[in-house]
């Protein structure tokens, strides 16, 4: 069987990984390449998988723990995609609160999967929304231990990709790239937009399709701080159906997102990422919140109809129980007795201490 190119895209919650995966997959497929995607989360019921599947992409999901703590689950997903679609390229997105990927994923893959895979440099996304604060030794509104994870993620990137470059001026992009290069001199620093026009995207794609210098450094990371940085985030994944007619499901999604944003701001709970997909058959809309209310964005359209499928993924600095309470309260208020809700799945949890399957202490030659 041929070798598959594996591209791992890390970076903090909401940094733009899934959007980049999607846009990249489409571009690669246009070139005639066979592409598979792997998503990852602490629990099932993922907005990311749902979103990617809606565009008919082959998506495998590793849920229940991160790639590093379930290395065999990750390699099973790789095996399945290679067998099913004979993939030329697999793009994988680890959990946004995950770090130490070089030691726990890239080196073991180089050691044990060298025949099957050609591994691209580890890409870590730096989101303009947070990166300036982090470079100034700030915490971007996050708990210091969560901000620690962000910093460690950047530190191990072979490529640091300044994401969402369309939200910055050309001068701001150039200046931020210079600052990133100065702080992380051994990384290649690039920038790209995965949305408007895809500025810089082809340069990054070219790098990850052709380079093979993956995992050039190993992090020094304090697992107590890392574990605490993950544990300060409550995690909620829920799927529900709303029965009843609506003229415009987009209004419903908007009210829900505005309500959630207001709730988290009022209660002083820092948002990692809250994403909601509202699906009405083939039509869908997505709401994203990656910080305070002013980061709220809505796109797509779910239109009018009888029934809505709603998937909610929330990662917010609070206890899982409190997160569950807050999300339920805002949901019920938004539903306002107009629709009948049917809960398909509902989980809330606190991520456990990371316990990687492998953790290499030496760089494996490629
Ligand atoms: N303007 C702009 N927005 C973007 C871009 N890429 C992603 N976004 C937005 O950023 C938000 C988060 O994007 P995702 O792709 O879901 O981020 P993620 O890193 O996969 O998030 P997690 O899976 O929660 O870690 C969404 O509102 C996206 O629309 C971009 O290139 N430009
Ligand atoms: Mg994602």
mmCIF file of C-alpha atoms and ligand atoms in Angstrom:
data_model
loop_
_atom_site.group_PDB
_atom_site.id
_atom_site.type_symbol
_atom_site.label_atom_id
_atom_site.label_comp_id
_atom_site.label_asym_id
_atom_site.label_seq_id
_atom_site.Cartn_x
_atom_site.Cartn_y
_atom_site.Cartn_z
ATOM 1 C CA UNK A 1 0.000 0.000 0.000
ATOM 2 C CA UNK A 2 1.235 3.504 -0.802
ATOM 3 C CA UNK A 3 2.485 5.920 1.862
ATOM 4 C CA UNK A 4 0.045 8.478 3.189
ATOM 5 C CA UNK A 5 1.023 12.021 4.003
ATOM 6 C CA UNK A 6 -0.052 12.871 7.572
ATOM 7 C CA UNK A 7 -0.586 16.516 8.482
ATOM 8 C CA UNK A 8 -1.168 17.280 12.155
ATOM 9 C CA UNK A 9 -2.701 20.689 12.903
ATOM 10 C CA UNK A 10 -2.589 21.724 16.559
ATOM 11 C CA UNK A 11 -3.293 24.976 18.325
ATOM 12 C CA UNK A 12 -5.511 26.273 21.086
ATOM 13 C CA UNK A 13 -9.314 25.998 21.254
ATOM 14 C CA UNK A 14 -10.957 28.084 18.553
ATOM 15 C CA UNK A 15 -7.693 28.883 16.749
ATOM 16 C CA UNK A 16 -9.183 27.831 13.398
ATOM 17 C CA UNK A 17 -8.038 24.210 13.018
ATOM 18 C CA UNK A 18 -11.273 22.695 11.678
ATOM 19 C CA UNK A 19 -11.829 25.569 9.264
ATOM 20 C CA UNK A 20 -8.295 25.105 7.963
ATOM 21 C CA UNK A 21 -8.788 21.329 7.634
ATOM 22 C CA UNK A 22 -11.936 21.857 5.638
ATOM 23 C CA UNK A 23 -10.518 24.438 3.245
ATOM 24 C CA UNK A 24 -7.294 22.482 2.796
ATOM 25 C CA UNK A 25 -9.143 19.230 2.122
ATOM 26 C CA UNK A 26 -11.208 20.920 -0.580
ATOM 27 C CA UNK A 27 -8.106 22.358 -2.229
ATOM 28 C CA UNK A 28 -6.296 19.022 -2.156
ATOM 29 C CA UNK A 29 -9.299 17.192 -3.586
ATOM 30 C CA UNK A 30 -9.430 19.722 -6.418
ATOM 31 C CA UNK A 31 -5.881 18.619 -7.238
ATOM 32 C CA UNK A 32 -7.145 15.035 -7.456
ATOM 33 C CA UNK A 33 -5.753 13.865 -4.104
ATOM 34 C CA UNK A 34 -7.682 11.478 -1.864
ATOM 35 C CA UNK A 35 -8.130 13.078 1.530
ATOM 36 C CA UNK A 36 -9.297 11.836 4.925
ATOM 37 C CA UNK A 37 -9.722 13.801 8.131
ATOM 38 C CA UNK A 38 -9.459 12.829 11.788
ATOM 39 C CA UNK A 39 -11.125 14.849 14.533
ATOM 40 C CA UNK A 40 -10.540 14.410 18.235
ATOM 41 C CA UNK A 41 -12.309 15.268 21.453
ATOM 42 C CA UNK A 42 -12.715 14.293 25.096
ATOM 43 C CA UNK A 43 -16.274 13.122 24.382
ATOM 44 C CA UNK A 44 -18.437 12.158 21.381
ATOM 45 C CA UNK A 45 -21.078 14.382 19.684
ATOM 46 C CA UNK A 46 -18.730 16.729 17.862
ATOM 47 C CA UNK A 47 -19.683 19.851 15.972
ATOM 48 C CA UNK A 48 -16.392 19.523 14.060
ATOM 49 C CA UNK A 49 -17.122 16.019 12.717
ATOM 50 C CA UNK A 50 -20.681 16.949 11.841
ATOM 51 C CA UNK A 51 -19.547 20.044 9.982
ATOM 52 C CA UNK A 52 -16.878 18.242 8.003
ATOM 53 C CA UNK A 53 -19.193 15.337 7.170
ATOM 54 C CA UNK A 54 -21.765 17.760 5.771
ATOM 55 C CA UNK A 55 -19.317 18.454 2.966
ATOM 56 C CA UNK A 56 -19.029 14.733 2.183
ATOM 57 C CA UNK A 57 -15.488 14.471 3.476
ATOM 58 C CA UNK A 58 -14.358 11.152 4.950
ATOM 59 C CA UNK A 59 -14.044 11.860 8.656
ATOM 60 C CA UNK A 60 -12.927 9.534 11.427
ATOM 61 C CA UNK A 61 -13.396 10.588 15.007
ATOM 62 C CA UNK A 62 -11.275 9.689 18.012
ATOM 63 C CA UNK A 63 -13.405 10.686 20.952
ATOM 64 C CA UNK A 64 -13.292 9.932 24.640
ATOM 65 C CA UNK A 65 -9.689 11.044 25.024
ATOM 66 C CA UNK A 66 -7.020 12.975 23.175
ATOM 67 C CA UNK A 67 -4.766 11.388 20.507
ATOM 68 C CA UNK A 68 -1.816 11.263 22.914
ATOM 69 C CA UNK A 69 -3.731 9.367 25.586
ATOM 70 C CA UNK A 70 -5.276 7.061 23.009
ATOM 71 C CA UNK A 71 -2.452 6.628 20.524
ATOM 72 C CA UNK A 72 -3.856 3.291 19.365
ATOM 73 C CA UNK A 73 -7.254 4.861 18.742
ATOM 74 C CA UNK A 74 -5.507 7.435 16.597
ATOM 75 C CA UNK A 75 -3.552 4.858 14.603
ATOM 76 C CA UNK A 76 -6.723 2.748 14.200
ATOM 77 C CA UNK A 77 -8.373 5.796 12.645
ATOM 78 C CA UNK A 78 -5.381 6.228 10.321
ATOM 79 C CA UNK A 79 -5.582 2.535 9.370
ATOM 80 C CA UNK A 80 -9.314 2.755 8.682
ATOM 81 C CA UNK A 81 -9.009 5.826 6.459
ATOM 82 C CA UNK A 82 -6.067 4.358 4.569
ATOM 83 C CA UNK A 83 -8.021 1.169 3.943
ATOM 84 C CA UNK A 84 -11.339 2.791 3.064
ATOM 85 C CA UNK A 85 -10.355 5.670 0.847
ATOM 86 C CA UNK A 86 -6.759 4.786 0.053
ATOM 87 C CA UNK A 87 -5.889 8.259 1.284
ATOM 88 C CA UNK A 88 -3.012 10.233 -0.183
ATOM 89 C CA UNK A 89 -3.330 12.726 2.631
ATOM 90 C CA UNK A 90 -4.771 12.546 6.137
ATOM 91 C CA UNK A 91 -5.210 15.761 8.094
ATOM 92 C CA UNK A 92 -5.723 15.371 11.828
ATOM 93 C CA UNK A 93 -6.859 17.861 14.449
ATOM 94 C CA UNK A 94 -5.940 17.114 18.061
ATOM 95 C CA UNK A 95 -7.958 18.525 20.961
ATOM 96 C CA UNK A 96 -7.322 22.267 21.323
ATOM 97 C CA UNK A 97 -6.184 21.958 24.925
ATOM 98 C CA UNK A 98 -3.608 19.310 24.060
ATOM 99 C CA UNK A 99 0.161 19.865 24.065
ATOM 100 C CA UNK A 100 3.359 17.794 23.970
ATOM 101 C CA UNK A 101 2.389 16.328 20.596
ATOM 102 C CA UNK A 102 5.959 15.997 19.410
ATOM 103 C CA UNK A 103 6.901 13.601 22.215
ATOM 104 C CA UNK A 104 3.611 11.725 22.379
ATOM 105 C CA UNK A 105 2.429 11.506 18.767
ATOM 106 C CA UNK A 106 5.033 12.585 16.238
ATOM 107 C CA UNK A 107 8.048 10.675 17.608
ATOM 108 C CA UNK A 108 6.074 7.427 18.151
ATOM 109 C CA UNK A 109 4.659 7.708 14.635
ATOM 110 C CA UNK A 110 8.150 8.199 13.217
ATOM 111 C CA UNK A 111 9.314 5.169 15.186
ATOM 112 C CA UNK A 112 6.468 2.738 14.448
ATOM 113 C CA UNK A 113 4.695 4.052 11.337
ATOM 114 C CA UNK A 114 7.595 5.071 9.184
ATOM 115 C CA UNK A 115 6.673 2.678 6.380
ATOM 116 C CA UNK A 116 3.035 3.760 6.097
ATOM 117 C CA UNK A 117 3.257 7.495 6.732
ATOM 118 C CA UNK A 118 5.158 10.522 5.584
ATOM 119 C CA UNK A 119 4.781 12.924 8.461
ATOM 120 C CA UNK A 120 4.599 16.657 7.875
ATOM 121 C CA UNK A 121 6.083 19.251 10.190
ATOM 122 C CA UNK A 122 3.858 19.823 13.212
ATOM 123 C CA UNK A 123 1.750 22.903 12.511
ATOM 124 C CA UNK A 124 0.483 24.946 15.440
ATOM 125 C CA UNK A 125 -2.038 27.693 14.809
ATOM 126 C CA UNK A 126 -1.667 31.062 16.534
ATOM 127 C CA UNK A 127 -4.951 32.938 16.670
ATOM 128 C CA UNK A 128 -4.710 36.760 16.352
ATOM 129 C CA UNK A 129 -7.464 36.959 18.952
ATOM 130 C CA UNK A 130 -5.127 35.645 21.662
ATOM 131 C CA UNK A 131 -1.542 35.496 20.466
ATOM 132 C CA UNK A 132 -0.523 39.120 21.141
ATOM 133 C CA UNK A 133 -1.473 38.833 24.790
ATOM 134 C CA UNK A 134 0.326 35.499 25.111
ATOM 135 C CA UNK A 135 3.522 36.916 23.560
ATOM 136 C CA UNK A 136 3.392 39.785 26.040
ATOM 137 C CA UNK A 137 3.378 37.273 28.897
ATOM 138 C CA UNK A 138 -0.344 37.856 29.386
ATOM 139 C CA UNK A 139 -3.031 35.209 29.625
ATOM 140 C CA UNK A 140 -5.514 36.394 26.986
ATOM 141 C CA UNK A 141 -8.254 36.360 29.619
ATOM 142 C CA UNK A 142 -7.625 32.696 30.389
ATOM 143 C CA UNK A 143 -6.552 31.024 33.602
ATOM 144 C CA UNK A 144 -2.713 31.222 33.719
ATOM 145 C CA UNK A 145 -2.458 27.435 33.496
ATOM 146 C CA UNK A 146 -4.670 27.342 30.393
ATOM 147 C CA UNK A 147 -2.521 30.118 28.898
ATOM 148 C CA UNK A 148 0.507 27.941 29.769
ATOM 149 C CA UNK A 149 -0.858 25.279 27.402
ATOM 150 C CA UNK A 150 -1.185 27.880 24.625
ATOM 151 C CA UNK A 151 2.471 28.907 25.108
ATOM 152 C CA UNK A 152 3.696 25.318 25.166
ATOM 153 C CA UNK A 153 1.778 24.526 21.987
ATOM 154 C CA UNK A 154 3.541 27.364 20.171
ATOM 155 C CA UNK A 155 6.900 26.311 21.558
ATOM 156 C CA UNK A 156 6.770 22.869 19.929
ATOM 157 C CA UNK A 157 5.494 23.896 16.495
ATOM 158 C CA UNK A 158 7.739 23.103 13.540
ATOM 159 C CA UNK A 159 5.512 25.546 11.691
ATOM 160 C CA UNK A 160 3.643 28.296 13.528
ATOM 161 C CA UNK A 161 0.795 29.443 11.335
ATOM 162 C CA UNK A 162 -0.737 32.805 12.200
ATOM 163 C CA UNK A 163 -4.379 31.980 11.447
ATOM 164 C CA UNK A 164 -7.296 34.256 10.444
ATOM 165 C CA UNK A 165 -4.934 36.676 8.726
ATOM 166 C CA UNK A 166 -7.956 38.310 7.076
ATOM 167 C CA UNK A 167 -8.785 39.856 10.468
ATOM 168 C CA UNK A 168 -5.491 41.790 10.437
ATOM 169 C CA UNK A 169 -3.987 44.416 8.129
ATOM 170 C CA UNK A 170 -0.975 43.410 6.018
ATOM 171 C CA UNK A 171 1.259 45.440 8.358
ATOM 172 C CA UNK A 172 -0.179 43.714 11.428
ATOM 173 C CA UNK A 173 0.397 40.310 9.833
ATOM 174 C CA UNK A 174 4.010 41.193 9.003
ATOM 175 C CA UNK A 175 4.625 42.577 12.475
ATOM 176 C CA UNK A 176 3.105 39.567 14.245
ATOM 177 C CA UNK A 177 5.086 37.170 12.044
ATOM 178 C CA UNK A 178 8.276 39.011 12.984
ATOM 179 C CA UNK A 179 7.422 38.796 16.674
ATOM 180 C CA UNK A 180 6.635 35.105 16.443
ATOM 181 C CA UNK A 181 9.901 34.448 14.578
ATOM 182 C CA UNK A 182 11.849 36.375 17.198
ATOM 183 C CA UNK A 183 10.246 34.433 20.049
ATOM 184 C CA UNK A 184 10.384 31.026 18.344
ATOM 185 C CA UNK A 185 13.488 31.274 16.152
ATOM 186 C CA UNK A 186 13.616 27.608 15.151
ATOM 187 C CA UNK A 187 10.036 27.504 13.851
ATOM 188 C CA UNK A 188 8.943 28.448 10.347
ATOM 189 C CA UNK A 189 6.383 31.220 10.784
ATOM 190 C CA UNK A 190 3.666 31.540 8.137
ATOM 191 C CA UNK A 191 0.245 33.179 7.998
ATOM 192 C CA UNK A 192 -3.009 32.209 6.329
ATOM 193 C CA UNK A 193 -6.681 32.859 6.105
ATOM 194 C CA UNK A 194 -8.884 29.808 5.728
ATOM 195 C CA UNK A 195 -11.893 31.958 4.932
ATOM 196 C CA UNK A 196 -11.775 34.997 2.675
ATOM 197 C CA UNK A 197 -9.705 34.154 -0.365
ATOM 198 C CA UNK A 198 -7.349 31.865 1.526
ATOM 199 C CA UNK A 199 -4.373 34.269 1.570
ATOM 200 C CA UNK A 200 -1.214 32.326 2.449
ATOM 201 C CA UNK A 201 -2.957 28.970 2.431
ATOM 202 C CA UNK A 202 -1.192 27.572 -0.632
ATOM 203 C CA UNK A 203 2.214 28.431 0.812
ATOM 204 C CA UNK A 204 1.380 26.490 3.984
ATOM 205 C CA UNK A 205 -0.088 23.572 1.971
ATOM 206 C CA UNK A 206 3.054 23.490 -0.115
ATOM 207 C CA UNK A 207 5.201 23.318 3.030
ATOM 208 C CA UNK A 208 3.233 20.527 4.679
ATOM 209 C CA UNK A 209 2.964 18.488 1.485
ATOM 210 C CA UNK A 210 6.657 18.619 0.748
ATOM 211 C CA UNK A 211 8.546 18.882 4.004
ATOM 212 C CA UNK A 212 9.305 15.944 6.228
ATOM 213 C CA UNK A 213 11.100 17.529 9.182
ATOM 214 C CA UNK A 214 8.436 16.608 11.710
ATOM 215 C CA UNK A 215 8.894 16.951 15.457
ATOM 216 C CA UNK A 216 12.255 18.690 15.502
ATOM 217 C CA UNK A 217 12.092 19.491 19.189
ATOM 218 C CA UNK A 218 10.742 18.059 22.417
ATOM 219 C CA UNK A 219 8.990 20.217 24.966
ATOM 220 C CA UNK A 220 9.971 20.721 28.526
ATOM 221 C CA UNK A 221 6.537 20.731 30.036
ATOM 222 C CA UNK A 222 5.258 20.510 33.589
ATOM 223 C CA UNK A 223 2.447 17.953 33.513
ATOM 224 C CA UNK A 224 0.924 19.277 36.765
ATOM 225 C CA UNK A 225 0.452 22.748 35.284
ATOM 226 C CA UNK A 226 -0.670 21.253 31.961
ATOM 227 C CA UNK A 227 -3.205 18.970 33.706
ATOM 228 C CA UNK A 228 -4.531 21.861 35.765
ATOM 229 C CA UNK A 229 -4.750 24.077 32.663
ATOM 230 C CA UNK A 230 -7.022 21.444 31.101
ATOM 231 C CA UNK A 231 -8.973 20.825 34.291
ATOM 232 C CA UNK A 232 -10.023 24.469 34.703
ATOM 233 C CA UNK A 233 -12.153 24.013 31.592
ATOM 234 C CA UNK A 234 -15.596 22.501 31.862
ATOM 235 C CA UNK A 235 -16.481 20.477 28.776
ATOM 236 C CA UNK A 236 -20.016 19.958 27.492
ATOM 237 C CA UNK A 237 -21.116 18.069 24.369
ATOM 238 C CA UNK A 238 -24.821 17.740 23.711
ATOM 239 C CA UNK A 239 -27.108 16.853 20.838
ATOM 240 C CA UNK A 240 -30.798 17.594 20.811
ATOM 241 C CA UNK A 241 -33.696 17.717 18.431
ATOM 242 C CA UNK A 242 -36.189 20.546 18.489
ATOM 243 C CA UNK A 243 -39.630 19.616 17.194
ATOM 244 C CA UNK A 244 -41.923 22.380 15.969
ATOM 245 C CA UNK A 245 -42.091 24.732 13.024
ATOM 246 C CA UNK A 246 -39.883 27.791 12.676
ATOM 247 C CA UNK A 247 -39.884 30.492 10.021
ATOM 248 C CA UNK A 248 -36.228 31.076 10.599
ATOM 249 C CA UNK A 249 -33.952 28.775 12.572
ATOM 250 C CA UNK A 250 -31.091 31.253 12.181
ATOM 251 C CA UNK A 251 -32.882 33.633 14.550
ATOM 252 C CA UNK A 252 -33.111 30.835 17.077
ATOM 253 C CA UNK A 253 -29.395 30.070 16.787
ATOM 254 C CA UNK A 254 -28.538 33.739 17.086
ATOM 255 C CA UNK A 255 -30.633 34.173 20.253
ATOM 256 C CA UNK A 256 -29.073 31.062 21.733
ATOM 257 C CA UNK A 257 -25.511 32.222 21.029
ATOM 258 C CA UNK A 258 -26.172 35.762 22.259
ATOM 259 C CA UNK A 259 -27.734 34.319 25.414
ATOM 260 C CA UNK A 260 -24.783 32.009 26.034
ATOM 261 C CA UNK A 261 -22.248 34.788 25.403
ATOM 262 C CA UNK A 262 -24.048 37.103 27.829
ATOM 263 C CA UNK A 263 -24.287 34.378 30.437
ATOM 264 C CA UNK A 264 -20.569 33.546 30.371
ATOM 265 C CA UNK A 265 -19.571 37.209 30.432
ATOM 266 C CA UNK A 266 -21.956 38.015 33.310
ATOM 267 C CA UNK A 267 -20.638 35.141 35.376
ATOM 268 C CA UNK A 268 -16.993 35.935 34.535
ATOM 269 C CA UNK A 269 -16.393 32.499 32.992
ATOM 270 C CA UNK A 270 -13.696 32.706 30.309
ATOM 271 C CA UNK A 271 -14.697 30.951 27.109
ATOM 272 C CA UNK A 272 -12.263 28.591 25.384
ATOM 273 C CA UNK A 273 -14.632 27.800 22.527
ATOM 274 C CA UNK A 274 -18.402 27.440 22.327
ATOM 275 C CA UNK A 275 -19.622 26.120 19.001
ATOM 276 C CA UNK A 276 -23.137 25.188 17.991
ATOM 277 C CA UNK A 277 -24.355 23.712 14.729
ATOM 278 C CA UNK A 278 -28.042 23.965 13.819
ATOM 279 C CA UNK A 279 -29.051 21.531 11.091
ATOM 280 C CA UNK A 280 -32.271 21.534 9.160
ATOM 281 C CA UNK A 281 -31.832 18.643 6.714
ATOM 282 C CA UNK A 282 -29.002 19.667 4.405
ATOM 283 C CA UNK A 283 -29.166 23.308 5.476
ATOM 284 C CA UNK A 284 -27.147 24.380 8.469
ATOM 285 C CA UNK A 285 -25.867 27.358 10.407
ATOM 286 C CA UNK A 286 -22.969 27.513 12.848
ATOM 287 C CA UNK A 287 -22.372 29.779 15.824
ATOM 288 C CA UNK A 288 -18.931 30.273 17.363
ATOM 289 C CA UNK A 289 -17.768 32.082 20.451
ATOM 290 C CA UNK A 290 -14.034 32.134 21.164
ATOM 291 C CA UNK A 291 -13.909 34.647 24.025
ATOM 292 C CA UNK A 292 -16.159 37.465 25.143
ATOM 293 C CA UNK A 293 -19.420 38.492 23.428
ATOM 294 C CA UNK A 294 -17.646 40.492 20.724
ATOM 295 C CA UNK A 295 -16.063 37.292 19.348
ATOM 296 C CA UNK A 296 -19.465 35.841 18.489
ATOM 297 C CA UNK A 297 -19.805 34.841 14.845
ATOM 298 C CA UNK A 298 -22.596 33.174 12.916
ATOM 299 C CA UNK A 299 -22.458 31.724 9.443
ATOM 300 C CA UNK A 300 -24.511 29.585 7.092
ATOM 301 C CA UNK A 301 -28.266 29.326 7.134
ATOM 302 C CA UNK A 302 -30.596 26.664 8.494
ATOM 303 C CA UNK A 303 -33.666 28.345 6.938
ATOM 304 C CA UNK A 304 -37.248 27.457 7.844
ATOM 305 C CA UNK A 305 -38.660 24.061 8.731
ATOM 306 C CA UNK A 306 -40.244 21.635 11.129
ATOM 307 C CA UNK A 307 -37.374 20.090 13.031
ATOM 308 C CA UNK A 308 -33.913 21.199 14.012
ATOM 309 C CA UNK A 309 -30.903 19.156 15.086
ATOM 310 C CA UNK A 310 -28.700 21.089 17.455
ATOM 311 C CA UNK A 311 -25.188 20.071 18.536
ATOM 312 C CA UNK A 312 -23.604 22.108 21.297
ATOM 313 C CA UNK A 313 -19.905 21.878 22.223
ATOM 314 C CA UNK A 314 -18.816 24.208 25.014
ATOM 315 C CA UNK A 315 -15.372 24.528 26.622
ATOM 316 C CA UNK A 316 -15.595 27.184 29.317
ATOM 317 C CA UNK A 317 -13.631 27.956 32.462
ATOM 318 C CA UNK A 318 -16.031 26.702 35.112
ATOM 319 C CA UNK A 319 -16.998 23.377 36.650
ATOM 320 C CA UNK A 320 -18.769 20.967 34.302
ATOM 321 C CA UNK A 321 -21.833 20.986 36.583
ATOM 322 C CA UNK A 322 -22.097 24.771 36.475
ATOM 323 C CA UNK A 323 -21.543 24.710 32.703
ATOM 324 C CA UNK A 324 -24.358 22.196 32.318
ATOM 325 C CA UNK A 325 -26.651 24.412 34.410
ATOM 326 C CA UNK A 326 -25.827 27.550 32.465
ATOM 327 C CA UNK A 327 -26.197 25.981 29.024
ATOM 328 C CA UNK A 328 -29.473 24.300 29.972
ATOM 329 C CA UNK A 329 -30.852 27.521 31.430
ATOM 330 C CA UNK A 330 -30.060 29.557 28.300
ATOM 331 C CA UNK A 331 -31.325 26.781 26.014
ATOM 332 C CA UNK A 332 -34.658 26.488 27.795
ATOM 333 C CA UNK A 333 -35.059 30.259 27.857
ATOM 334 C CA UNK A 334 -34.372 30.433 24.106
ATOM 335 C CA UNK A 335 -36.740 27.544 23.372
ATOM 336 C CA UNK A 336 -39.327 29.438 25.453
ATOM 337 C CA UNK A 337 -41.885 26.635 25.203
ATOM 338 C CA UNK A 338 -42.146 27.136 21.405
ATOM 339 C CA UNK A 339 -40.535 23.820 20.506
ATOM 340 C CA UNK A 340 -40.463 20.417 22.102
ATOM 341 C CA UNK A 341 -36.915 19.375 22.930
ATOM 342 C CA UNK A 342 -35.665 15.804 22.681
ATOM 343 C CA UNK A 343 -32.241 15.187 24.160
ATOM 344 C CA UNK A 344 -30.269 12.681 22.088
ATOM 345 C CA UNK A 345 -27.011 12.885 24.053
ATOM 346 C CA UNK A 346 -25.745 15.147 26.803
ATOM 347 C CA UNK A 347 -22.378 14.881 28.511
ATOM 348 C CA UNK A 348 -20.446 17.269 30.676
ATOM 349 C CA UNK A 349 -17.044 16.553 32.132
ATOM 350 C CA UNK A 350 -13.745 17.831 33.331
ATOM 351 C CA UNK A 351 -10.789 16.594 31.268
ATOM 352 C CA UNK A 352 -8.710 14.096 33.254
ATOM 353 C CA UNK A 353 -4.956 14.309 33.777
ATOM 354 C CA UNK A 354 -3.173 13.601 30.480
ATOM 355 C CA UNK A 355 -1.551 10.202 30.559
ATOM 356 C CA UNK A 356 0.051 9.633 27.146
ATOM 357 C CA UNK A 357 0.352 6.127 25.709
ATOM 358 C CA UNK A 358 3.918 6.966 24.624
ATOM 359 C CA UNK A 359 6.180 9.798 25.644
ATOM 360 C CA UNK A 360 9.514 9.819 23.843
ATOM 361 C CA UNK A 361 12.454 11.566 25.441
ATOM 362 C CA UNK A 362 14.610 11.485 22.306
ATOM 363 C CA UNK A 363 13.989 12.730 18.797
ATOM 364 C CA UNK A 364 13.537 9.907 16.299
ATOM 365 C CA UNK A 365 15.468 10.437 13.062
ATOM 366 C CA UNK A 366 13.318 10.368 9.919
HETATM 367 N N1 LIG B 1 -11.973 35.534 9.948
HETATM 368 C C1 LIG B 1 -11.605 34.253 10.034
HETATM 369 N N2 LIG B 1 -12.227 33.447 10.916
HETATM 370 C C2 LIG B 1 -11.812 32.158 10.984
HETATM 371 C C3 LIG B 1 -10.774 31.646 10.164
HETATM 372 N N3 LIG B 1 -10.591 30.346 10.479
HETATM 373 C C4 LIG B 1 -11.489 30.066 11.454
HETATM 374 N N4 LIG B 1 -12.223 31.152 11.755
HETATM 375 C C5 LIG B 1 -13.310 31.241 12.756
HETATM 376 O O1 LIG B 1 -12.796 30.933 14.049
HETATM 377 C C6 LIG B 1 -13.774 30.210 14.807
HETATM 378 C C7 LIG B 1 -13.179 28.897 15.300
HETATM 379 O O2 LIG B 1 -12.829 28.110 14.186
HETATM 380 P P1 LIG B 1 -12.612 26.518 14.256
HETATM 381 O O3 LIG B 1 -12.054 26.117 12.932
HETATM 382 O O4 LIG B 1 -13.833 25.852 14.716
HETATM 383 O O5 LIG B 1 -11.485 26.441 15.387
HETATM 384 P P2 LIG B 1 -10.831 25.119 16.043
HETATM 385 O O6 LIG B 1 -9.401 25.452 16.259
HETATM 386 O O7 LIG B 1 -11.113 23.933 15.206
HETATM 387 O O8 LIG B 1 -11.590 25.039 17.428
HETATM 388 P P3 LIG B 1 -11.641 23.768 18.457
HETATM 389 O O9 LIG B 1 -11.963 22.551 17.662
HETATM 390 O O10 LIG B 1 -12.685 24.094 19.446
HETATM 391 O O11 LIG B 1 -10.297 23.712 19.119
HETATM 392 C C8 LIG B 1 -14.958 30.059 13.880
HETATM 393 O O12 LIG B 1 -15.866 31.105 14.117
HETATM 394 C C9 LIG B 1 -14.362 30.196 12.499
HETATM 395 O O13 LIG B 1 -15.290 30.648 11.515
HETATM 396 C C10 LIG B 1 -10.149 32.529 9.221
HETATM 397 O O14 LIG B 1 -9.244 32.191 8.482
HETATM 398 N N5 LIG B 1 -10.614 33.828 9.214
HETATM 399 MG MG1 LIG B 2 -12.023 22.168 15.719
#
